[in-house]
Coordinates of C-alpha atoms in Angstrom, one line a residue:
Chain D
M1 CA -9.0 18.3 20.9
N2 CA -5.8 17.3 20.2
V3 CA -5.1 16.4 16.4
L4 CA -1.5 14.8 15.1
I5 CA -1.4 15.5 11.2
V6 CA 1.1 12.7 9.7
Y7 CA 1.9 14.0 6.7
A8 CA 4.2 13.0 4.1
H9 CA 5.2 14.9 0.8
P10 CA 8.7 15.8 0.0
E11 CA 7.9 19.3 -1.0
P12 CA 6.7 21.9 1.3
K13 CA 5.6 24.3 -1.3
S14 CA 3.6 21.7 -3.2
L15 CA -0.3 21.7 -2.9
N16 CA -0.1 19.0 0.2
G17 CA 2.2 21.6 2.0
S18 CA -0.3 24.3 1.2
L19 CA -2.8 22.2 2.2
K20 CA -1.1 21.0 5.3
D21 CA -0.3 24.6 6.6
F22 CA -3.8 25.5 5.7
S23 CA -4.9 22.6 8.3
V24 CA -2.9 23.7 11.0
K25 CA -3.7 27.0 10.8
R26 CA -7.5 26.2 10.6
L27 CA -7.6 23.7 13.4
E28 CA -5.6 26.1 15.5
E29 CA -7.8 28.7 15.3
A30 CA -10.8 26.7 16.4
G31 CA -9.2 26.1 19.3
H32 CA -7.6 22.9 19.0
T33 CA -3.7 22.1 19.9
V34 CA -2.3 20.7 16.7
Q35 CA 1.0 18.6 16.2
V36 CA 2.8 17.6 12.8
S37 CA 4.9 14.8 12.0
D38 CA 6.4 16.0 8.8
L39 CA 8.0 12.9 7.7
Y40 CA 10.4 14.0 5.1
A41 CA 11.5 17.0 6.8
M42 CA 11.9 14.3 10.0
N43 CA 13.9 12.4 7.7
W44 CA 12.1 9.4 8.9
K45 CA 13.6 6.1 8.8
A46 CA 11.0 4.4 6.6
L47 CA 12.5 0.8 6.7
L48 CA 11.6 -1.6 9.5
D49 CA 14.3 -3.8 10.3
A50 CA 16.7 -5.2 13.4
H51 CA 17.7 -1.4 14.3
D52 CA 14.2 -0.8 15.4
S53 CA 15.3 -1.9 19.1
V54 CA 17.8 -0.4 21.5
E55 CA 18.9 -4.0 22.6
R56 CA 17.6 -7.2 20.2
Q57 CA 16.7 -10.4 21.3
A58 CA 19.9 -12.2 21.8
G59 CA 20.8 -15.2 19.1
E60 CA 17.7 -14.8 17.7
R61 CA 17.1 -14.6 13.8
F62 CA 15.3 -11.3 13.8
D63 CA 11.6 -11.9 13.6
P64 CA 9.7 -8.1 12.9
S65 CA 6.5 -8.9 15.3
R66 CA 8.4 -11.2 17.9
E67 CA 11.1 -8.7 18.2
S68 CA 8.7 -5.5 18.1
K69 CA 6.8 -7.3 20.9
H70 CA 9.7 -7.8 23.0
A71 CA 10.9 -4.1 22.7
Y72 CA 7.3 -2.8 23.2
A73 CA 6.9 -4.9 26.7
N74 CA 10.7 -3.9 27.9
G75 CA 10.8 0.0 26.9
L76 CA 13.5 -1.2 24.3
Q77 CA 12.1 0.5 21.4
S78 CA 14.3 2.9 19.2
K79 CA 13.1 6.5 20.6
D80 CA 12.0 8.0 17.4
I81 CA 9.2 5.1 17.4
E82 CA 8.2 6.1 21.1
R83 CA 7.8 9.7 20.2
E84 CA 5.2 8.4 17.7
Q85 CA 3.7 6.5 19.6
E86 CA 3.4 9.2 22.4
K87 CA 1.5 11.6 19.8
L88 CA -0.9 9.0 19.1
K89 CA -1.8 8.4 22.7
W90 CA -2.0 12.1 22.8
A91 CA -4.3 12.9 20.0
D92 CA -7.9 12.6 20.0
A93 CA -7.9 12.7 16.4
V94 CA -5.6 11.5 13.5
I95 CA -5.1 12.7 10.1
L96 CA -3.0 11.1 7.5
Q97 CA -2.4 13.5 4.5
F98 CA -0.2 12.0 1.4
P99 CA -0.4 11.8 -2.3
L100 CA -1.9 8.5 -3.6
W101 CA 1.6 7.1 -5.1
W102 CA 0.6 3.9 -7.2
F103 CA -2.7 3.6 -5.8
S104 CA -1.5 3.5 -1.8
M105 CA 0.8 5.6 0.5
P106 CA 4.0 6.7 -0.2
A107 CA 6.7 4.5 1.3
I108 CA 7.9 7.1 4.0
L109 CA 4.2 7.1 5.9
K110 CA 3.6 3.0 5.1
G111 CA 7.3 2.6 6.9
W112 CA 5.7 4.9 9.7
V113 CA 2.9 2.7 10.2
E114 CA 4.9 -0.5 10.1
R115 CA 7.8 0.9 12.9
V116 CA 5.1 3.0 14.9
Y117 CA 2.4 -0.2 14.9
A118 CA 4.0 -2.2 17.6
Y119 CA 3.1 -5.6 18.4
G120 CA 1.3 -5.0 21.8
F121 CA 0.3 -1.0 20.8
A122 CA -1.5 -1.4 17.7
Y123 CA -1.8 -5.1 16.9
G124 CA -1.4 -8.2 19.5
V125 CA -3.5 -6.5 21.7
G126 CA -6.2 -8.8 23.6
E127 CA -7.2 -12.1 24.5
H128 CA -8.3 -14.6 21.7
S129 CA -11.2 -17.0 22.8
D130 CA -14.2 -18.7 21.2
A131 CA -15.9 -15.2 21.6
R132 CA -13.3 -12.7 20.7
W133 CA -10.3 -12.3 18.5
G134 CA -8.1 -10.0 20.0
E135 CA -9.0 -6.3 20.2
R136 CA -8.8 -5.0 16.8
Y137 CA -11.6 -4.0 14.1
G138 CA -13.5 -1.8 16.5
E139 CA -11.4 -2.1 19.2
G140 CA -8.1 -1.5 20.7
M141 CA -5.6 1.1 21.7
F142 CA -7.3 4.1 19.6
A143 CA -11.1 3.4 20.6
G144 CA -12.4 6.5 20.8
K145 CA -10.2 8.6 18.7
R146 CA -11.1 10.1 15.3
A147 CA -9.1 9.1 12.1
M148 CA -9.4 10.7 8.5
L149 CA -7.4 10.6 5.5
V150 CA -6.4 14.0 3.2
V151 CA -5.3 12.1 0.1
S152 CA -4.3 13.8 -3.3
T153 CA -4.2 12.0 -6.8
G154 CA -3.5 13.2 -10.5
G155 CA -6.5 10.9 -11.8
W156 CA -10.4 12.2 -12.2
E157 CA -13.2 11.7 -10.1
S158 CA -14.6 9.4 -12.6
H159 CA -11.4 7.1 -12.7
Y160 CA -12.2 6.2 -9.1
S161 CA -15.7 6.0 -9.6
S162 CA -18.1 3.3 -8.9
R163 CA -16.9 1.7 -12.5
G164 CA -13.8 3.7 -12.9
I165 CA -10.7 1.9 -14.2
N166 CA -8.8 2.6 -11.2
G167 CA -11.3 1.1 -8.8
P168 CA -13.9 2.9 -6.6
M169 CA -11.7 5.2 -4.5
N170 CA -13.0 4.2 -1.0
D171 CA -12.1 0.4 -2.3
V172 CA -8.5 1.7 -3.1
L173 CA -8.4 3.1 0.4
F174 CA -9.7 0.2 2.5
P175 CA -6.9 -1.3 3.0
I176 CA -5.9 1.8 4.8
Q177 CA -9.0 2.9 6.0
H178 CA -10.3 -0.7 7.7
G179 CA -6.9 -2.1 8.0
I180 CA -4.6 0.3 9.1
L181 CA -7.2 2.9 11.1
Y182 CA -10.1 0.9 12.0
Y183 CA -8.0 -2.3 13.2
P184 CA -6.5 -0.5 16.0
G185 CA -9.7 1.1 17.0
F186 CA -9.7 4.5 15.0
D187 CA -13.6 5.9 14.4
V188 CA -12.9 6.3 10.6
L189 CA -14.3 9.3 8.8
P190 CA -14.9 9.4 5.1
P191 CA -11.5 10.6 3.2
F192 CA -11.0 14.1 1.9
V193 CA -10.1 13.8 -1.4
I194 CA -8.4 16.0 -4.2
H195 CA -8.6 14.9 -8.0
R196 CA -6.7 16.1 -10.8
T197 CA -3.9 18.1 -9.0
S198 CA -2.1 19.6 -11.9
R199 CA -5.1 21.4 -12.4
V200 CA -5.3 23.0 -9.1
D201 CA -4.9 26.9 -10.2
A202 CA -5.8 29.9 -7.5
A203 CA -9.5 29.5 -7.9
K204 CA -9.8 25.5 -7.7
Y205 CA -7.2 26.1 -4.4
A206 CA -9.8 28.4 -3.1
E207 CA -12.7 25.8 -3.5
V208 CA -10.6 22.5 -2.0
S209 CA -9.3 24.4 0.8
D210 CA -12.5 25.9 1.8
A211 CA -13.9 22.2 1.3
L212 CA -11.5 21.0 3.8
G213 CA -11.9 23.8 6.1
Q214 CA -15.4 22.4 6.6
R215 CA -14.7 19.1 7.2
L216 CA -12.3 20.1 9.6
D217 CA -14.7 22.4 11.4
A218 CA -16.5 19.3 11.9
L219 CA -14.0 16.9 12.7
W220 CA -15.9 16.0 16.1
T221 CA -19.3 15.6 14.4
T222 CA -19.0 13.6 10.9
T223 CA -20.5 10.3 11.0
P224 CA -17.6 7.5 11.1
I225 CA -18.0 5.2 8.4
P226 CA -19.8 2.3 9.6
F227 CA -17.5 -0.5 9.6
R228 CA -18.6 -3.7 11.5
P229 CA -16.9 -4.3 14.6
Q230 CA -15.1 -7.9 14.7
N231 CA -16.3 -9.2 18.4
D232 CA -19.7 -8.1 18.6
G233 CA -21.4 -11.1 16.9
A234 CA -21.5 -10.3 13.3
Y235 CA -18.5 -12.5 12.5
T236 CA -17.9 -16.1 13.5
I237 CA -14.9 -17.0 15.3
P238 CA -12.1 -18.0 14.5
D239 CA -12.6 -18.0 11.1
L240 CA -13.8 -14.4 11.1
T241 CA -16.4 -14.6 8.0
L242 CA -19.2 -12.7 7.6
R243 CA -22.3 -14.7 9.7
A244 CA -24.5 -16.2 6.8
D245 CA -27.7 -14.3 7.8
I246 CA -25.6 -10.7 7.8
A247 CA -25.9 -8.9 4.3
P248 CA -26.4 -12.7 2.8
D249 CA -25.9 -11.2 -1.1
R250 CA -22.7 -9.3 -0.3
V251 CA -18.9 -10.2 -0.9
G252 CA -15.9 -8.3 -0.9
F253 CA -14.8 -5.1 1.0
A254 CA -18.4 -3.7 0.8
A255 CA -19.7 -6.7 3.3
H256 CA -17.9 -5.1 6.1
V257 CA -19.5 -1.6 6.1
E258 CA -22.9 -1.6 8.1
Chain I
M1 CA 13.9 -17.0 -19.8
N2 CA 15.1 -14.3 -17.6
V3 CA 13.3 -13.6 -14.0
L4 CA 13.8 -11.2 -12.0
I5 CA 12.6 -11.6 -8.2
V6 CA 12.1 -8.7 -6.1
Y7 CA 12.2 -9.5 -2.6
A8 CA 11.7 -7.5 0.6
H9 CA 12.1 -9.0 4.2
P10 CA 14.5 -8.1 6.3
E11 CA 16.1 -11.7 7.5
P12 CA 17.6 -14.2 5.1
K13 CA 16.8 -16.9 7.7
S14 CA 13.0 -16.2 7.5
L15 CA 10.4 -18.2 5.6
N16 CA 10.3 -15.6 2.9
G17 CA 14.1 -15.9 2.7
S18 CA 14.0 -19.9 2.6
L19 CA 11.2 -19.7 -0.3
K20 CA 13.2 -17.1 -2.2
D21 CA 16.3 -19.4 -2.5
F22 CA 14.1 -22.1 -2.8
S23 CA 12.8 -20.4 -6.0
V24 CA 16.2 -19.0 -7.3
K25 CA 17.0 -22.9 -7.3
R26 CA 14.1 -24.4 -9.2
L27 CA 14.1 -21.7 -12.1
E28 CA 17.9 -22.2 -12.5
E29 CA 17.6 -25.8 -12.6
A30 CA 15.2 -25.5 -15.3
G31 CA 17.1 -23.4 -17.2
H32 CA 16.3 -19.8 -16.7
T33 CA 18.5 -17.0 -15.5
V34 CA 17.7 -15.3 -12.3
Q35 CA 18.0 -12.1 -10.9
V36 CA 17.5 -11.2 -7.3
S37 CA 16.9 -7.9 -5.8
D38 CA 17.0 -8.1 -2.6
L39 CA 16.2 -4.8 -1.4
Y40 CA 17.1 -5.3 2.4
A41 CA 20.4 -6.6 1.4
M42 CA 20.9 -3.7 -1.0
N43 CA 19.8 -1.6 1.5
W44 CA 17.5 0.0 -1.0
K45 CA 17.0 4.1 -0.7
A46 CA 12.9 3.8 0.0
L47 CA 12.2 7.5 -0.1
L48 CA 11.6 9.2 -3.3
D49 CA 13.1 12.7 -2.8
A50 CA 14.9 16.0 -4.5
H51 CA 18.2 13.1 -4.8
D52 CA 16.7 10.8 -7.2
S53 CA 18.2 12.7 -9.8
V54 CA 21.9 13.4 -10.7
E55 CA 21.1 16.9 -11.5
R56 CA 18.2 18.7 -10.8
Q57 CA 16.2 20.9 -12.9
A58 CA 17.1 24.4 -11.6
G59 CA 15.0 27.0 -9.3
E60 CA 11.9 24.9 -9.4
R61 CA 9.8 23.5 -6.4
F62 CA 10.6 19.7 -6.2
D63 CA 7.5 18.0 -8.4
P64 CA 7.9 14.3 -8.0
S65 CA 6.6 13.2 -11.7
R66 CA 7.8 16.4 -13.7
E67 CA 11.4 15.9 -12.1
S68 CA 11.3 12.0 -12.9
K69 CA 10.3 12.8 -16.3
H70 CA 12.9 15.5 -16.8
A71 CA 15.5 12.9 -15.3
Y72 CA 14.5 9.7 -17.2
A73 CA 14.4 11.7 -20.4
N74 CA 17.9 13.4 -20.3
G75 CA 19.9 9.9 -18.4
L76 CA 20.1 12.3 -15.0
Q77 CA 18.4 9.4 -13.1
S78 CA 20.2 8.1 -9.9
K79 CA 22.5 4.8 -10.9
D80 CA 20.5 2.6 -8.9
I81 CA 17.0 3.4 -10.2
E82 CA 18.5 2.6 -13.2
R83 CA 20.3 -0.4 -12.9
E84 CA 16.9 -1.8 -11.5
Q85 CA 15.4 -0.4 -14.9
E86 CA 17.7 -2.0 -16.5
K87 CA 16.8 -5.4 -14.7
L88 CA 13.2 -5.0 -15.6
K89 CA 13.7 -4.4 -19.4
W90 CA 16.0 -7.7 -19.3
A91 CA 13.0 -9.7 -17.2
D92 CA 10.7 -11.9 -19.3
A93 CA 9.1 -12.2 -15.8
V94 CA 9.2 -10.8 -12.8
I95 CA 8.2 -11.9 -9.1
L96 CA 7.4 -9.8 -6.5
Q97 CA 8.0 -11.5 -3.2
F98 CA 7.0 -9.9 0.4
P99 CA 5.3 -10.2 3.6
L100 CA 1.8 -8.7 3.5
W101 CA 2.5 -5.7 6.1
W102 CA -1.0 -4.0 7.0
F103 CA -2.3 -5.4 4.2
S104 CA 0.1 -3.9 1.5
M105 CA 3.8 -4.3 0.5
P106 CA 6.5 -3.4 2.8
A107 CA 7.6 0.2 2.8
I108 CA 10.9 -0.8 0.9
L109 CA 9.2 -2.4 -1.7
K110 CA 6.9 0.5 -2.1
G111 CA 9.7 2.9 -2.2
W112 CA 11.2 0.3 -5.0
V113 CA 8.1 1.1 -7.3
E114 CA 7.7 5.0 -6.8
R115 CA 11.5 5.3 -7.6
V116 CA 12.3 3.0 -10.1
Y117 CA 8.3 3.5 -12.2
A118 CA 9.9 6.2 -13.8
Y119 CA 7.6 9.1 -16.0
G120 CA 8.2 7.9 -19.5
F121 CA 9.1 4.5 -18.4
A122 CA 6.1 3.3 -16.4
Y123 CA 3.8 5.8 -16.5
G124 CA 3.1 8.9 -18.8
V125 CA 3.9 6.7 -21.6
G126 CA 2.0 7.2 -25.2
E127 CA -0.3 9.6 -26.5
H128 CA -3.6 11.0 -24.8
S129 CA -6.6 11.4 -27.6
D130 CA -10.2 10.6 -28.2
A131 CA -9.4 6.6 -28.7
R132 CA -6.5 6.3 -26.5
W133 CA -5.4 7.4 -22.7
G134 CA -1.8 6.8 -22.7
E135 CA -0.6 3.3 -23.0
R136 CA -1.3 2.0 -19.8
Y137 CA -4.0 -1.3 -18.3
G138 CA -2.9 -3.5 -20.8
E139 CA -0.1 -1.6 -22.8
G140 CA 3.3 0.1 -21.9
M141 CA 6.8 -0.8 -21.3
F142 CA 6.2 -4.2 -19.7
A143 CA 3.7 -5.5 -22.4
G144 CA 4.7 -9.0 -23.0
K145 CA 6.2 -9.8 -19.8
R146 CA 4.4 -11.3 -16.9
A147 CA 4.6 -10.6 -13.3
M148 CA 3.7 -12.7 -10.3
L149 CA 3.3 -12.0 -6.5
V150 CA 4.4 -14.3 -3.9
V151 CA 2.8 -13.4 -0.6
S152 CA 3.0 -14.5 3.1
T153 CA 0.8 -13.6 5.9
G154 CA 0.1 -14.2 9.1
G155 CA -3.7 -14.2 8.9
W156 CA -5.7 -17.5 8.0
E157 CA -7.2 -18.3 4.5
S158 CA -11.0 -17.9 5.7
H159 CA -10.1 -14.1 7.0
Y160 CA -9.1 -13.3 3.5
S161 CA -12.3 -15.2 1.8
S162 CA -15.0 -13.6 0.1
R163 CA -16.7 -12.8 3.0
G164 CA -13.7 -12.9 5.4
I165 CA -13.3 -9.3 7.9
N166 CA -10.0 -8.6 6.2
G167 CA -11.5 -8.6 2.9
P168 CA -10.8 -10.9 -0.1
M169 CA -7.3 -11.6 -0.7
N170 CA -7.3 -10.8 -4.5
D171 CA -9.2 -7.2 -3.4
V172 CA -6.5 -6.4 -1.1
L173 CA -3.8 -7.2 -3.7
F174 CA -6.0 -5.3 -6.5
P175 CA -4.2 -2.1 -6.1
I176 CA -0.8 -4.0 -6.8
Q177 CA -1.9 -6.3 -9.0
H178 CA -3.8 -4.1 -11.2
G179 CA -2.3 -0.8 -9.9
I180 CA 1.2 -1.6 -10.1
L181 CA 1.6 -4.6 -12.4
Y182 CA -1.4 -4.5 -14.8
Y183 CA -0.9 -0.6 -15.4
P184 CA 2.6 -0.7 -16.9
G185 CA 1.4 -3.6 -19.2
F186 CA 2.5 -6.9 -16.9
D187 CA 0.3 -10.1 -17.7
V188 CA -0.3 -10.3 -13.9
L189 CA -0.4 -14.5 -12.8
P190 CA -2.9 -15.3 -9.8
P191 CA -1.0 -14.7 -6.7
F192 CA 0.7 -17.3 -4.8
V193 CA -0.2 -16.9 -1.1
I194 CA 1.3 -18.3 2.2
H195 CA -0.9 -17.9 5.0
R196 CA -0.8 -18.5 8.9
T197 CA 3.2 -18.1 8.0
S198 CA 3.6 -18.8 12.4
R199 CA 2.4 -22.4 12.0
V200 CA 5.0 -23.5 9.1
D201 CA 6.8 -26.3 10.4
A202 CA 9.3 -29.0 8.4
A203 CA 6.1 -30.9 6.8
K204 CA 4.0 -27.5 6.1
Y205 CA 7.0 -26.0 4.3
A206 CA 7.6 -29.2 2.3
E207 CA 3.7 -28.6 1.1
V208 CA 4.3 -25.1 0.6
S209 CA 7.3 -24.9 -1.5
D210 CA 6.3 -27.9 -3.5
A211 CA 3.1 -25.9 -4.5
L212 CA 5.4 -23.1 -5.2
G213 CA 7.4 -24.8 -7.3
Q214 CA 4.8 -26.0 -9.6
R215 CA 3.7 -22.2 -10.2
L216 CA 7.4 -21.6 -11.0
D217 CA 7.4 -24.8 -13.3
A218 CA 4.2 -23.1 -14.7
L219 CA 4.9 -19.3 -15.1
W220 CA 5.2 -19.6 -18.9
T221 CA 2.1 -21.5 -19.2
T222 CA -0.4 -20.2 -16.4
T223 CA -3.2 -18.3 -17.5
P224 CA -2.6 -14.6 -16.7
I225 CA -5.8 -13.0 -14.5
P226 CA -8.1 -11.4 -17.5
F227 CA -8.0 -7.5 -16.6
R228 CA -9.8 -5.7 -19.3
P229 CA -7.3 -3.4 -21.4
Q230 CA -7.7 0.2 -21.3
N231 CA -8.1 1.2 -24.8
D232 CA -9.5 -1.7 -26.4
G233 CA -13.3 -0.1 -26.3
A234 CA -14.5 -1.3 -23.2
Y235 CA -14.0 2.0 -21.1
T236 CA -15.1 5.5 -22.4
I237 CA -12.5 8.0 -22.8
P238 CA -11.5 10.4 -21.1
D239 CA -13.3 9.4 -18.0
L240 CA -12.3 6.1 -18.2
T241 CA -15.2 4.3 -16.9
L242 CA -16.7 0.7 -18.2
R243 CA -19.3 1.3 -20.9
A244 CA -22.8 0.7 -19.4
D245 CA -23.3 -2.4 -21.5
I246 CA -20.3 -4.4 -20.1
A247 CA -20.9 -6.2 -17.0
P248 CA -23.9 -3.7 -16.2
D249 CA -24.8 -5.7 -13.0
R250 CA -21.1 -5.1 -11.4
V251 CA -19.5 -2.3 -9.8
G252 CA -16.2 -2.2 -7.8
F253 CA -12.6 -3.6 -8.4
A254 CA -14.5 -6.9 -9.8
A255 CA -15.9 -5.1 -12.8
H256 CA -12.2 -5.2 -14.1
V257 CA -11.9 -8.5 -14.7
E258 CA -13.4 -10.2 -17.6

C-alpha cells in the first residue's frame, strides 16, 4: 500500500521527528511504500494568495475559491500544489503528524490544507440537488482512502478528558478529523495522541513508539470513526441538519458520530 | 479606548476587507484609537521556526517553547514579534477578523498566534501549585482586556446550528475562543458571524455592516461568554477536570461555560 505522511515540525531531532522516522521504517518494513511531505524541510509556502496560480484570471479581485477553481480546472496551479495533489491521489492512506499548537495544527500544515485542497479537488465537488449537497462528508475525491492523525501535546491526558479543561481531545480534533479529513471522503481512524511530551524519556519513548507501531500495523484493519454520511438520508437538504428522528437527544459534534 | 484589529484576508476589496474598513471608521468615529495588523499586507511571516530569535541558544536542538521562553526573557525576540506584543499590551480590546477556512483561522493568522504568543507572555505564566496551575483560563497577561471574533463563512447558518452538519459554530470556534483568547486572560465576547458570503449583495451588506456596527458600539458593555476560570475551585488540580458536583450531567465544551 502507499502511505503519505504529511509532517509538520521544525526540528528533525524532536520527539515528532523521531516518531516520523520510526513510522517510515515500520511501514517500509511491512512492505508499504512511503512518501513524506516534511513541510518545514520543504520550506512549504504556507500562505494562500494570488501567487498560487501560474496565470491569474484577468481584471478580477482575488477571490480564493473562484481562483482555485479556475486554476485547478485549467492546469494553472502552482507546481508545489500539483505535486502534493499527486501524492494524495497516489496514497492509500494519509497520516498527518504534528504537535498540537494552540489547540490546532501548526500554521505550516494549515497552509498546506488551504492551498492543496483546491476547489474541484477537495471541495466544490459534485452536484447540488434536493437529494445531494455535493460530494462531501463521506464522498469525494478521497473516498476509499484512510487517514489518521498523529498528534503530540504538552498537556496531560486528563486535561483532554470528557470533563477536562481543554475539552475532550476528539472534540478539539473534530474540525480536523471531520472538517478536513472526512469532508473530502477519507475514512478517519481514531487519532494517535502522545501526552506530556516534556516527560517522554527513553523508557516512555519505547512505550510510545511501540504503541504507534501497533497502530501502523493495523492501519488497514482499524475501524474508522463512524461519522455520518451527508447524502444517505440522515440530514435534511439543503439545511443539512440531522433529521429529527435520528439521535433526537444529541446536539453538537457527538451527534455526527453513529 | 484602544482597539487592535488583527485581520487576515488576502484581498482588500473582499467582503472582509470592506468590513474591516467599516470597523475602523465606526470605532474611530466613536472616539476610540484603532490599530490594524493587516497580516497579508504586512507579509507576516507565518512559520514559527529557529529564526524567531535574534540569537539562538547555543548547541541546542530547536525546542519551540524553550527557545521562545529564552528569547522573550532576554529581549532576543524577532522585532516583528515584539511589535505585535506591544500592540496587544496597548489594546483594551482585540478583534480577530478572518474568513473561516477549513473550520479554523487562515494559516497566516494561526502563525501570528504561534509566534506572538510567546512563553512567558501568553503561556508559561504564573506558578504551579496544589491550588493554582499557572495564570491561564481567566487569568494571565490579557486579563481585563476584551476580545471578539469577526468571522465569515460560505456555509449556511443552519449548517452550523446545534444539529447542523458542520457542528455548532460556538463549538467550531471553541479552540479559538477558549483555547487562544480565554487562555491568556481575555474576556471573550460572543462572535460576530457572517454566513453565506457569496450571497452578500448591497442590501445584505447594509444589513451585515449595521449589525456589526451595533456590536462594535457595544464592545465595552456586551456580556462576555461565561467560561469557567481555572483557579477558582471549579477544577481539581493538577488533573484539571471539572469537580464532580459542578454541572454533573455535562461533558465536552459546553461544560466549561457557566
